[in-house]
Coordinates of C-alpha atoms in Angstrom, one line a residue:
M1 CA 4.0 -38.2 -45.0
H2 CA 4.8 -38.2 -41.3
G3 CA 2.6 -36.3 -38.9
R4 CA 3.8 -33.8 -36.4
G5 CA 2.1 -35.2 -33.4
R6 CA 3.4 -37.3 -30.5
G7 CA 2.9 -40.4 -32.6
R8 CA 5.4 -39.3 -35.2
R9 CA 7.9 -42.0 -36.2
S10 CA 11.3 -40.7 -37.2
A11 CA 13.2 -42.4 -40.0
G12 CA 15.7 -44.9 -38.7
L13 CA 14.9 -44.4 -35.1
P14 CA 13.5 -47.2 -32.9
G15 CA 10.2 -46.7 -31.1
A16 CA 7.1 -44.8 -31.9
R17 CA 7.2 -42.0 -29.3
W18 CA 9.7 -39.8 -27.5
R19 CA 9.7 -41.5 -24.2
W20 CA 12.9 -40.8 -22.2
G21 CA 12.7 -44.0 -20.1
R22 CA 12.7 -46.2 -23.2
W23 CA 15.3 -44.3 -25.0
K24 CA 17.8 -44.4 -22.2
R25 CA 17.4 -48.1 -21.7
R26 CA 17.6 -49.0 -25.4
L27 CA 20.5 -46.7 -26.2
S28 CA 22.4 -47.7 -23.1
C29 CA 22.0 -51.4 -24.0
R30 CA 23.1 -50.7 -27.6
A31 CA 26.2 -48.8 -26.4
A32 CA 27.0 -51.6 -24.0
G33 CA 26.8 -54.3 -26.6
G34 CA 23.3 -55.5 -26.5
A35 CA 20.7 -56.5 -24.0
S36 CA 22.7 -59.3 -22.4
A37 CA 25.7 -57.0 -21.7
C38 CA 23.2 -54.4 -20.4
A39 CA 21.7 -56.9 -18.0
K40 CA 25.1 -58.1 -16.8
E41 CA 26.4 -54.6 -16.0
G42 CA 23.1 -53.4 -14.5
L43 CA 22.8 -50.6 -17.0
H44 CA 19.1 -51.0 -17.3
R45 CA 18.8 -48.8 -14.2
A46 CA 21.4 -46.3 -15.4
A47 CA 20.9 -42.6 -14.8
P48 CA 20.6 -40.3 -17.9
F49 CA 23.7 -40.2 -20.0
R50 CA 24.9 -37.6 -22.5
L51 CA 24.4 -38.4 -26.1
L52 CA 27.2 -36.8 -28.0
Y53 CA 26.1 -38.0 -31.4
S54 CA 23.4 -40.5 -32.3
G55 CA 22.8 -39.6 -35.9
R56 CA 22.7 -42.1 -38.8
R57 CA 24.2 -42.0 -42.2
R58 CA 23.0 -43.7 -45.3
Q59 CA 24.9 -46.8 -46.1
E60 CA 27.2 -46.3 -49.0
K61 CA 26.8 -48.4 -52.1
G62 CA 28.8 -51.5 -51.8
E63 CA 29.5 -50.9 -48.0
H64 CA 29.1 -54.0 -45.8
V65 CA 27.8 -53.4 -42.3
E66 CA 28.0 -56.1 -39.7
G67 CA 26.8 -56.7 -36.2
E68 CA 24.2 -54.7 -34.3
H69 CA 24.7 -51.6 -36.5
A70 CA 23.3 -53.4 -39.5
N71 CA 19.6 -53.0 -40.1
G72 CA 17.0 -53.2 -42.8
S73 CA 16.7 -49.5 -43.3
G74 CA 20.1 -49.2 -45.1
C75 CA 21.4 -47.0 -42.3
S76 CA 24.2 -47.5 -39.9
T77 CA 25.0 -45.9 -36.5
V78 CA 27.8 -43.4 -36.8
A79 CA 28.7 -42.9 -33.1
L80 CA 27.2 -43.2 -29.7
V81 CA 29.1 -42.1 -26.7
R82 CA 27.7 -42.7 -23.3
E83 CA 29.2 -41.4 -20.0
K84 CA 29.4 -43.5 -16.9
P85 CA 26.1 -43.9 -15.0
V86 CA 25.6 -41.4 -12.2
R87 CA 24.3 -44.2 -10.0
A88 CA 27.6 -46.2 -10.3
S89 CA 29.2 -47.1 -7.0
R90 CA 31.1 -44.3 -5.4
Q91 CA 34.1 -46.6 -5.0
T92 CA 34.2 -47.1 -8.7
L93 CA 34.1 -43.4 -9.4
E94 CA 36.8 -42.6 -6.9
E95 CA 39.0 -45.3 -8.4
A96 CA 38.5 -43.8 -11.8
R97 CA 39.3 -40.3 -10.6
A98 CA 42.4 -41.6 -8.8
S99 CA 43.6 -43.3 -11.9
H100 CA 43.0 -40.1 -13.9
R101 CA 45.0 -38.1 -11.4
E102 CA 47.8 -40.6 -11.3
Q103 CA 48.2 -40.1 -15.1
G104 CA 48.9 -36.4 -14.4
F105 CA 45.6 -35.0 -15.6
A106 CA 43.6 -32.2 -14.0
R107 CA 39.8 -32.5 -13.4
Y108 CA 39.0 -29.6 -15.8
G109 CA 41.2 -30.7 -18.7
G110 CA 44.8 -30.9 -19.6
P111 CA 47.8 -32.4 -17.7
K112 CA 49.2 -30.9 -14.6
L113 CA 51.9 -28.3 -14.7
A114 CA 55.5 -29.5 -14.3
G115 CA 57.8 -27.6 -12.1
E116 CA 58.9 -26.9 -8.5
R117 CA 55.9 -26.8 -6.1
T118 CA 56.0 -24.5 -3.0
V119 CA 53.6 -23.4 -0.4
L120 CA 54.3 -20.0 1.1
E121 CA 52.7 -19.3 4.5
H122 CA 51.8 -15.8 5.6
G123 CA 54.5 -14.5 7.9
E124 CA 57.1 -17.1 7.1
E125 CA 60.3 -16.7 5.1
G126 CA 59.7 -16.4 1.4
Y127 CA 56.3 -14.9 1.6
P128 CA 56.2 -11.7 -0.6
D129 CA 56.5 -8.6 1.4
A130 CA 54.6 -6.6 -1.2
L131 CA 51.4 -8.5 -0.2
M132 CA 51.5 -7.3 3.3
S133 CA 50.1 -3.9 2.3
V134 CA 47.0 -5.3 0.5
K135 CA 43.7 -5.7 2.2
N136 CA 43.1 -9.2 3.5
P137 CA 46.5 -10.7 2.3
P138 CA 46.3 -14.4 1.5
K139 CA 47.1 -16.8 4.3
R140 CA 49.1 -19.0 1.9
L141 CA 50.3 -19.1 -1.7
F142 CA 50.5 -22.2 -3.8
V143 CA 53.3 -21.8 -6.3
V144 CA 54.4 -23.8 -9.3
G145 CA 57.7 -22.5 -10.6
D146 CA 60.3 -20.1 -9.1
P147 CA 59.0 -18.4 -5.9
G148 CA 61.6 -15.7 -6.4
A149 CA 59.6 -14.5 -9.4
L150 CA 57.0 -13.1 -6.9
Q151 CA 58.7 -9.8 -6.7
D152 CA 57.7 -6.2 -7.4
G153 CA 56.6 -6.3 -11.0
L154 CA 54.2 -4.5 -13.4
A155 CA 50.7 -5.8 -13.6
V156 CA 49.2 -5.7 -17.2
V157 CA 45.5 -6.2 -17.2
G158 CA 42.6 -5.7 -19.6
A159 CA 39.4 -7.0 -21.0
R160 CA 38.9 -10.6 -21.9
K161 CA 36.9 -9.7 -25.0
A162 CA 39.4 -7.2 -26.2
T163 CA 39.8 -5.5 -29.5
P164 CA 42.9 -5.9 -31.7
Y165 CA 44.0 -2.6 -30.4
G166 CA 43.9 -3.7 -26.8
L167 CA 45.6 -7.0 -27.5
S168 CA 48.4 -5.4 -29.4
C169 CA 48.9 -2.8 -26.6
A170 CA 49.0 -5.5 -23.9
R171 CA 51.6 -7.5 -25.9
R172 CA 53.7 -4.5 -26.8
F173 CA 54.0 -2.9 -23.4
A174 CA 54.6 -6.3 -21.7
R175 CA 57.4 -7.0 -24.1
M176 CA 58.9 -3.6 -23.4
A177 CA 58.7 -4.1 -19.7
A178 CA 60.4 -7.5 -19.9
E179 CA 63.2 -6.0 -22.0
A180 CA 63.7 -3.5 -19.2
G181 CA 64.1 -6.3 -16.7
V182 CA 60.6 -5.9 -15.1
C183 CA 58.6 -8.9 -14.2
V184 CA 55.1 -8.9 -15.8
I185 CA 52.2 -10.0 -13.7
S186 CA 48.7 -10.9 -15.0
G187 CA 45.8 -13.2 -14.5
G188 CA 46.3 -15.7 -17.3
A189 CA 42.8 -15.1 -18.7
R190 CA 41.7 -14.9 -22.3
G191 CA 42.3 -11.6 -24.1
C192 CA 44.7 -9.0 -22.7
D193 CA 46.1 -11.2 -19.9
A194 CA 47.3 -13.9 -22.3
Q195 CA 48.8 -11.4 -24.6
A196 CA 50.6 -9.8 -21.7
H197 CA 52.2 -13.1 -20.8
Q198 CA 53.1 -13.8 -24.4
G199 CA 54.7 -10.4 -24.7
A200 CA 56.8 -10.9 -21.6
L201 CA 58.1 -14.2 -22.9
E202 CA 58.9 -12.7 -26.2
G203 CA 60.9 -10.0 -24.4
G204 CA 63.0 -12.6 -22.7
G205 CA 61.7 -11.7 -19.2
R206 CA 59.9 -13.5 -16.5
T207 CA 56.1 -13.4 -15.9
V208 CA 53.8 -14.5 -13.2
V209 CA 50.3 -16.0 -13.7
V210 CA 47.9 -15.4 -10.8
L211 CA 45.0 -17.9 -11.0
G212 CA 41.5 -17.8 -9.6
S213 CA 41.5 -21.6 -9.5
G214 CA 43.9 -24.0 -8.0
C215 CA 47.2 -24.6 -9.9
D216 CA 46.1 -28.2 -10.7
E217 CA 42.8 -27.0 -12.2
L218 CA 43.9 -24.6 -14.9
Y219 CA 41.4 -22.2 -16.2
P220 CA 41.2 -21.6 -19.1
A221 CA 42.5 -25.1 -19.9
E222 CA 43.6 -24.2 -23.4
H223 CA 46.4 -22.0 -21.8
Y224 CA 48.2 -25.0 -20.4
A225 CA 51.0 -24.7 -23.0
L226 CA 51.4 -21.0 -22.2
F227 CA 51.5 -21.5 -18.4
Q228 CA 54.1 -24.3 -18.8
K229 CA 56.2 -22.0 -20.9
V230 CA 56.0 -19.3 -18.2
I231 CA 57.4 -21.8 -15.7
D232 CA 60.1 -23.1 -18.0
Q233 CA 61.3 -19.5 -18.6
G234 CA 61.8 -18.8 -14.9
G235 CA 58.3 -17.5 -14.0
A236 CA 55.6 -18.9 -11.8
V237 CA 52.0 -19.8 -11.6
V238 CA 50.5 -18.9 -8.3
S239 CA 47.1 -19.1 -6.5
E240 CA 45.8 -18.6 -3.0
Q241 CA 43.5 -21.6 -3.5
E242 CA 44.3 -25.2 -2.8
W243 CA 45.9 -27.2 -5.6
G244 CA 42.6 -28.8 -6.7
F245 CA 40.3 -25.9 -6.1
P246 CA 37.8 -25.6 -9.0
P247 CA 37.4 -22.3 -11.1
L248 CA 34.6 -20.5 -9.2
P249 CA 33.5 -17.0 -10.2
Y250 CA 34.1 -15.3 -6.9
A251 CA 37.7 -16.5 -6.7
F252 CA 38.7 -14.6 -9.8
R253 CA 37.6 -11.3 -8.4
A254 CA 39.4 -12.0 -5.2
R255 CA 42.7 -12.9 -7.0
N256 CA 42.8 -9.3 -8.5
R257 CA 44.1 -7.9 -5.2
I258 CA 47.1 -10.3 -5.4
I259 CA 47.9 -9.1 -8.9
A260 CA 47.8 -5.5 -7.7
G261 CA 49.7 -6.3 -4.5
L262 CA 52.6 -8.1 -6.2
S263 CA 53.1 -5.1 -8.6
R264 CA 54.5 -1.6 -8.1
G265 CA 52.2 -0.4 -10.8
T266 CA 49.1 -1.6 -12.7
L267 CA 48.7 -0.9 -16.4
V268 CA 45.2 -1.1 -17.7
V269 CA 45.4 -1.5 -21.5
E270 CA 41.7 -1.7 -22.3
A271 CA 38.5 -1.7 -20.2
G272 CA 34.9 -0.8 -20.7
L273 CA 32.3 0.4 -18.3
P274 CA 31.6 -1.5 -16.1
S275 CA 34.6 -3.8 -16.1
G276 CA 36.1 -6.4 -13.7
T277 CA 39.5 -4.8 -14.4
F278 CA 38.5 -1.9 -12.2
S279 CA 38.8 -4.2 -9.1
T280 CA 42.5 -4.6 -9.9
A281 CA 42.9 -0.8 -10.3
D282 CA 41.0 -0.2 -7.1
A283 CA 43.2 -2.7 -5.2
A284 CA 46.3 -1.0 -6.6
L285 CA 45.2 2.4 -5.4
A286 CA 44.2 1.1 -2.0
A287 CA 47.7 -0.4 -1.7
G288 CA 49.4 2.8 -2.7
R289 CA 50.5 1.6 -6.1
D290 CA 50.6 3.5 -9.4
V291 CA 47.9 3.1 -11.9
L292 CA 48.6 3.6 -15.6
A293 CA 46.1 3.5 -18.4
V294 CA 46.2 3.4 -22.2
P295 CA 43.7 5.9 -23.7
G296 CA 41.4 5.1 -26.5
A297 CA 38.9 6.7 -28.8
I298 CA 36.1 8.6 -26.9
T299 CA 33.6 6.7 -29.1
A300 CA 35.0 3.3 -28.3
K301 CA 33.0 1.4 -25.6
T302 CA 36.0 -0.8 -24.8
S303 CA 38.1 2.3 -23.9
R304 CA 35.6 4.1 -21.7
G305 CA 37.1 2.6 -18.5
C306 CA 40.7 3.6 -19.4
N307 CA 39.6 7.1 -20.3
R308 CA 37.7 7.4 -17.0
L309 CA 40.8 6.3 -15.1
I310 CA 42.9 8.9 -16.8
A311 CA 40.4 11.6 -16.0
Q312 CA 40.6 10.5 -12.3
G313 CA 44.4 10.8 -12.2
A314 CA 45.9 7.6 -13.7
V315 CA 49.1 8.1 -15.6
P316 CA 48.4 8.2 -19.4
I317 CA 50.5 5.9 -21.6
I318 CA 50.4 7.6 -24.9
D319 CA 53.5 6.3 -26.6
D320 CA 56.7 4.3 -25.9
E321 CA 58.5 7.2 -24.4
S322 CA 55.8 7.8 -21.8
F323 CA 55.8 4.1 -20.9
H324 CA 59.6 4.1 -20.4
D325 CA 59.2 7.2 -18.2
A326 CA 56.5 5.5 -16.1
L327 CA 58.7 2.4 -15.8
F328 CA 61.6 4.5 -14.6
A329 CA 59.4 6.4 -12.1
A330 CA 58.2 3.1 -10.7
F331 CA 61.3 0.9 -10.9
G332 CA 64.2 3.3 -11.3
R333 CA 65.7 1.8 -14.5
L334 CA 65.3 2.2 -18.2
R335 CA 65.6 -0.3 -21.0
Q336 CA 69.0 0.9 -22.3
E337 CA 70.7 0.8 -18.9
T338 CA 69.2 -2.4 -17.6
T339 CA 71.5 -5.4 -17.3
A340 CA 71.2 -8.8 -15.7
A341 CA 73.8 -7.8 -13.1
G342 CA 71.6 -4.9 -11.8
A343 CA 70.5 -1.4 -12.6
R344 CA 71.3 2.0 -11.2
D345 CA 70.6 2.3 -7.5
S346 CA 67.7 4.7 -7.1
E347 CA 68.8 5.6 -3.6
E348 CA 72.2 6.9 -4.3
K349 CA 73.1 10.4 -3.2
P350 CA 72.8 13.3 -5.7
E351 CA 76.1 14.2 -7.3
E352 CA 77.5 17.6 -6.8
G353 CA 76.8 20.1 -9.6
V354 CA 73.8 18.2 -10.9
A355 CA 71.5 20.5 -12.9
F356 CA 67.8 20.3 -12.6
G357 CA 65.2 21.5 -15.1
D358 CA 62.3 23.8 -14.2
S359 CA 59.8 21.0 -13.9
E360 CA 62.2 18.9 -11.9
R361 CA 63.0 21.7 -9.5
T362 CA 59.2 22.3 -9.0
V363 CA 58.6 18.7 -8.1
L364 CA 61.7 18.6 -5.9
E365 CA 60.5 21.6 -3.9
A366 CA 57.1 20.0 -3.5
L367 CA 58.6 16.7 -2.2
A368 CA 61.0 18.6 0.1
A369 CA 57.9 20.0 1.9
A370 CA 56.2 16.6 2.2
P371 CA 56.4 13.1 0.6
A372 CA 53.7 12.5 -2.0
T373 CA 52.7 9.9 -4.6
A374 CA 52.5 10.6 -8.3
E375 CA 48.7 10.7 -8.1
Q376 CA 48.8 13.3 -5.4
L377 CA 51.2 15.5 -7.4
T378 CA 48.9 15.1 -10.4
R379 CA 45.9 16.3 -8.4
L380 CA 47.9 19.3 -7.2
S381 CA 48.7 20.1 -10.8
Y382 CA 45.1 19.9 -11.9
A383 CA 44.1 22.1 -9.0
G384 CA 46.7 24.7 -9.9
T385 CA 48.6 24.4 -6.6
L386 CA 51.6 22.8 -8.4
P387 CA 52.8 25.0 -11.3
I388 CA 53.7 22.2 -13.6
A389 CA 51.9 20.3 -16.4
A390 CA 50.4 17.0 -15.2
A391 CA 51.8 15.1 -18.2
S392 CA 55.4 16.1 -17.2
I393 CA 55.3 14.8 -13.7
P394 CA 56.2 11.2 -14.5
T395 CA 59.2 12.4 -16.5
A396 CA 60.3 14.8 -13.7
L397 CA 60.0 12.0 -11.1
A398 CA 62.0 9.6 -13.3
N399 CA 64.8 12.2 -13.8
L400 CA 65.0 13.1 -10.2
Q401 CA 65.2 9.5 -9.1
R402 CA 67.8 8.7 -11.7
K403 CA 69.9 11.7 -10.5
G404 CA 69.6 10.4 -6.9
A405 CA 67.7 13.5 -5.6
I406 CA 64.6 11.5 -4.5
Q407 CA 63.7 7.9 -3.7
R408 CA 60.5 5.9 -3.8
W409 CA 59.2 4.4 -0.6
R410 CA 57.4 1.1 -0.1
D411 CA 54.0 2.8 0.1
G412 CA 54.5 4.3 -3.3
S413 CA 55.2 7.8 -2.2
Y414 CA 58.3 9.8 -3.2
G415 CA 60.6 11.7 -0.8
M416 CA 64.0 13.3 -0.6
A417 CA 67.0 11.0 -0.7
R418 CA 68.7 10.4 2.6

C-alpha cells in the first residue's frame, strides 16, 4: 500500500518524488525521442512546457508495444504534447509566427476573414457621418467587407449569458428589421449579439459586426463562420483597432460607442443590473439616438435592466406591431412598403386634405412649437404636460412622418417638414 507522503511512488510513473526539475527534463527528452535527441536540441535546458495529457493506459491483451513506450509495467504512454520551449531563440519564434500568418491563420485561432479590406480615416471620404456625433469618434476604422454597410442601422444588443427568451427576441426582431431593409448592427459576442446577426442573415438583410479586437484576431474565435457569412452577404466586420490587436477587456467597452453611433436606434433585448449593455444605451442617448427595450418579468434578474430603461423613458417593444411602429419612427419605412429600389421619402410635403387623428394632432402641435425627440415627448406625457398616452407617441410620430407632416433630423429630434 502506497503512503501519502513525499516519498510516494505513483504506479507507472518514473521517479520517486514530485520534483519539477527532473520531471521537465525527463518528459522533454521522452517527447523529443530520447536523451540523445534531447541533448542535440538543447532541450535539457527547456523552460516549463504544458502537459496536455500524460496518462497511461493498461496494455490490452495481445497488443504489441514497441520502442520507448514499451516498459515492464504493462502500460504504454497514450499521448504527450509539449509546446515549444520559451527559451527558444527569438528568431525561431518569429519565423514560426510568420509561417503561421502566411498560412492565413490568426493568433487567437481560426483563419483570417476573406473579403475587401479598407481603412477609413476620420474626416476623409467614406468615413461614416453618423460617428461624428459620438463622443471621441475613432480616428480610423478597419473594415473587412463592404464599407457602404456602415450606414444608419438598428443596434440590437443584450446579455452574453442570455435566457432562451432573450435569444429568441434578439433573433426575431433582427430578422424583422432586416426584412424591412434596415441594417442590423451588433458586437458579435456570444448570446444576444450572435443571435441578432443570425436573425439579420435569415431576413436576407445586411448586418455589421463591431469588434473589440482587431479584425484579424477574432473574438470569440468560434464565430468565424458567422462573421464570414456576414461579409459574404454584403455586410462588414469593423474595428477601430489595428488588424492584429488582441482582444483586451477595455476595448470591448470602448467599441460600444461605435455600435450606438452607427445606429439610429438601439434595441436592448435583455439586460440585468448591472450590465455592460448599459454603456451602449448611454452612448446612444448621449448621441441623441432612440433607445428601445424589450420588457420582461419583474421577477427575472435578466430583465431588470430593460425594465429600468423603460421606466426611464425607453420605448417599450411589447409586440411585433410596436416594433414596426418604432422602425417607422426611426427609419420612415415599414416592412410591407420597403423595396430594394427605395422606400417612401420621409421629407415629402404633406398632401392636401390629409386627416390627422387626435394623438397625431397633439404631437403635431407640440412639434410646431419646438422640435423634440421621442424621449422628450414621452417625458412630457408622463409629466402631464402633453395630453397623450406615452405608448401612443411612437405610432403618432410614425404616422406623421409617413404623411409628410414632420421629419426627423440628424440629432434624432423631430420637427415640422419644410
